Amino acid sequence: MELPFLVITVFFGFRTANALKGGAFGRGMGLIAWGAVVMAVGHLHMQADQMFQFNLFATIFGAGGGSVAFLLALIVTWLLTGSGFHSIYRASSK
């Protein structure tokens, strides 16, 4: 059920970033949208693992490497999202 909402979030995130036409607010919204893309891929991965017992990261990187890859994806998600919010914060506090 979560995947349709993530798709909608990504769609409107990029649409909003495009409407802002760059600048700090557009760049920040774009970073947040990219963070949502990485999150959506991670959630798709989790659903595939839960429903079909298929772990793509473990298949590609091995059991240990798959866990590290998933952790890196989480870190990238939060770095992108946090950077986007920071960009918007800095622009709005000036």
PDB file of C-alpha atoms in Angstrom:
ATOM      1  CA  MET A   1       0.000   0.000   0.000  1.00  0.00           C
ATOM      2  CA  GLU A   2       2.911   2.360   0.630  1.00  0.00           C
ATOM      3  CA  LEU A   3       4.353   2.258  -2.893  1.00  0.00           C
ATOM      4  CA  PRO A   4       1.547   4.224  -4.596  1.00  0.00           C
ATOM      5  CA  PHE A   5       1.978   6.970  -2.014  1.00  0.00           C
ATOM      6  CA  LEU A   6       5.732   7.050  -2.592  1.00  0.00           C
ATOM      7  CA  VAL A   7       5.137   7.329  -6.352  1.00  0.00           C
ATOM      8  CA  ILE A   8       2.732  10.239  -5.781  1.00  0.00           C
ATOM      9  CA  THR A   9       5.247  11.890  -3.441  1.00  0.00           C
ATOM     10  CA  VAL A  10       8.056  11.561  -5.987  1.00  0.00           C
ATOM     11  CA  PHE A  11       5.819  12.854  -8.791  1.00  0.00           C
ATOM     12  CA  PHE A  12       4.771  15.968  -6.893  1.00  0.00           C
ATOM     13  CA  GLY A  13       8.264  16.473  -5.474  1.00  0.00           C
ATOM     14  CA  PHE A  14       9.783  16.728  -8.942  1.00  0.00           C
ATOM     15  CA  ARG A  15       6.802  18.703 -10.227  1.00  0.00           C
ATOM     16  CA  THR A  16       7.227  21.222  -7.406  1.00  0.00           C
ATOM     17  CA  ALA A  17      11.000  21.413  -7.925  1.00  0.00           C
ATOM     18  CA  ASN A  18      10.400  22.081 -11.626  1.00  0.00           C
ATOM     19  CA  ALA A  19       7.795  24.764 -10.874  1.00  0.00           C
ATOM     20  CA  LEU A  20      10.267  26.541  -8.576  1.00  0.00           C
ATOM     21  CA  LYS A  21      12.679  26.758 -11.544  1.00  0.00           C
ATOM     22  CA  GLY A  22      15.913  26.175  -9.687  1.00  0.00           C
ATOM     23  CA  GLY A  23      17.262  28.418  -6.997  1.00  0.00           C
ATOM     24  CA  ALA A  24      17.640  27.292  -3.419  1.00  0.00           C
ATOM     25  CA  PHE A  25      14.005  26.265  -3.043  1.00  0.00           C
ATOM     26  CA  GLY A  26      13.912  24.327  -6.320  1.00  0.00           C
ATOM     27  CA  ARG A  27      17.262  22.671  -5.613  1.00  0.00           C
ATOM     28  CA  GLY A  28      16.108  21.758  -2.103  1.00  0.00           C
ATOM     29  CA  MET A  29      12.852  20.308  -3.362  1.00  0.00           C
ATOM     30  CA  GLY A  30      14.752  18.373  -6.032  1.00  0.00           C
ATOM     31  CA  LEU A  31      17.036  16.859  -3.385  1.00  0.00           C
ATOM     32  CA  ILE A  32      14.025  15.874  -1.292  1.00  0.00           C
ATOM     33  CA  ALA A  33      12.416  14.285  -4.368  1.00  0.00           C
ATOM     34  CA  TRP A  34      15.591  12.302  -5.121  1.00  0.00           C
ATOM     35  CA  GLY A  35      15.633  11.162  -1.493  1.00  0.00           C
ATOM     36  CA  ALA A  36      12.074   9.915  -1.982  1.00  0.00           C
ATOM     37  CA  VAL A  37      13.176   8.029  -5.115  1.00  0.00           C
ATOM     38  CA  VAL A  38      15.893   6.202  -3.185  1.00  0.00           C
ATOM     39  CA  MET A  39      13.405   5.519  -0.397  1.00  0.00           C
ATOM     40  CA  ALA A  40      10.877   4.142  -2.886  1.00  0.00           C
ATOM     41  CA  VAL A  41      13.483   1.764  -4.320  1.00  0.00           C
ATOM     42  CA  GLY A  42      14.353   0.643  -0.789  1.00  0.00           C
ATOM     43  CA  HIS A  43      10.706   0.038   0.040  1.00  0.00           C
ATOM     44  CA  LEU A  44      10.198  -1.865  -3.203  1.00  0.00           C
ATOM     45  CA  HIS A  45      13.201  -3.981  -2.222  1.00  0.00           C
ATOM     46  CA  MET A  46      11.756  -4.615   1.246  1.00  0.00           C
ATOM     47  CA  GLN A  47       8.387  -5.626  -0.218  1.00  0.00           C
ATOM     48  CA  ALA A  48      10.042  -8.040  -2.667  1.00  0.00           C
ATOM     49  CA  ASP A  49      12.017  -9.548   0.207  1.00  0.00           C
ATOM     50  CA  GLN A  50       8.973  -9.853   2.451  1.00  0.00           C
ATOM     51  CA  MET A  51       6.504 -11.191  -0.127  1.00  0.00           C
ATOM     52  CA  PHE A  52       8.743 -13.259  -2.419  1.00  0.00           C
ATOM     53  CA  GLN A  53      11.843 -13.884  -0.241  1.00  0.00           C
ATOM     54  CA  PHE A  54      13.921 -12.221  -2.957  1.00  0.00           C
ATOM     55  CA  ASN A  55      16.672  -9.947  -1.674  1.00  0.00           C
ATOM     56  CA  LEU A  56      18.211  -8.163  -4.662  1.00  0.00           C
ATOM     57  CA  PHE A  57      21.024  -6.624  -2.641  1.00  0.00           C
ATOM     58  CA  ALA A  58      22.028 -10.002  -1.192  1.00  0.00           C
ATOM     59  CA  THR A  59      21.855 -11.548  -4.667  1.00  0.00           C
ATOM     60  CA  ILE A  60      24.165  -8.898  -6.112  1.00  0.00           C
ATOM     61  CA  PHE A  61      26.500  -8.216  -3.166  1.00  0.00           C
ATOM     62  CA  GLY A  62      26.211 -11.353  -1.013  1.00  0.00           C
ATOM     63  CA  ALA A  63      24.627 -11.573   2.432  1.00  0.00           C
ATOM     64  CA  GLY A  64      27.017  -9.193   4.201  1.00  0.00           C
ATOM     65  CA  GLY A  65      27.392  -6.841   1.269  1.00  0.00           C
ATOM     66  CA  GLY A  66      23.629  -6.734   0.793  1.00  0.00           C
ATOM     67  CA  SER A  67      23.166  -5.485   4.348  1.00  0.00           C
ATOM     68  CA  VAL A  68      25.822  -2.822   3.806  1.00  0.00           C
ATOM     69  CA  ALA A  69      24.212  -1.780   0.494  1.00  0.00           C
ATOM     70  CA  PHE A  70      20.823  -1.428   2.180  1.00  0.00           C
ATOM     71  CA  LEU A  71      22.373   0.636   4.981  1.00  0.00           C
ATOM     72  CA  LEU A  72      24.076   2.884   2.407  1.00  0.00           C
ATOM     73  CA  ALA A  73      20.741   3.343   0.623  1.00  0.00           C
ATOM     74  CA  LEU A  74      19.190   4.454   3.917  1.00  0.00           C
ATOM     75  CA  ILE A  75      22.035   6.901   4.506  1.00  0.00           C
ATOM     76  CA  VAL A  76      21.719   8.301   0.960  1.00  0.00           C
ATOM     77  CA  THR A  77      17.961   8.740   1.456  1.00  0.00           C
ATOM     78  CA  TRP A  78      18.401  10.763   4.613  1.00  0.00           C
ATOM     79  CA  LEU A  79      21.390  12.736   3.299  1.00  0.00           C
ATOM     80  CA  LEU A  80      19.460  13.805   0.201  1.00  0.00           C
ATOM     81  CA  THR A  81      16.321  14.639   2.161  1.00  0.00           C
ATOM     82  CA  GLY A  82      18.213  16.450   4.900  1.00  0.00           C
ATOM     83  CA  SER A  83      20.285  18.404   2.372  1.00  0.00           C
ATOM     84  CA  GLY A  84      17.103  19.450   0.598  1.00  0.00           C
ATOM     85  CA  PHE A  85      15.492  20.680   3.796  1.00  0.00           C
ATOM     86  CA  HIS A  86      18.726  22.452   4.767  1.00  0.00           C
ATOM     87  CA  SER A  87      18.818  24.214   1.387  1.00  0.00           C
ATOM     88  CA  ILE A  88      15.230  25.390   1.843  1.00  0.00           C
ATOM     89  CA  TYR A  89      15.927  26.443   5.436  1.00  0.00           C
ATOM     90  CA  ARG A  90      18.994  28.481   4.447  1.00  0.00           C
ATOM     91  CA  ALA A  91      17.107  30.219   1.642  1.00  0.00           C
ATOM     92  CA  SER A  92      14.145  31.032   3.858  1.00  0.00           C
ATOM     93  CA  SER A  93      16.224  32.352   6.761  1.00  0.00           C
ATOM     94  CA  LYS A  94      17.989  34.981   4.646  1.00  0.00           C
TER      95      LYS A  94
END
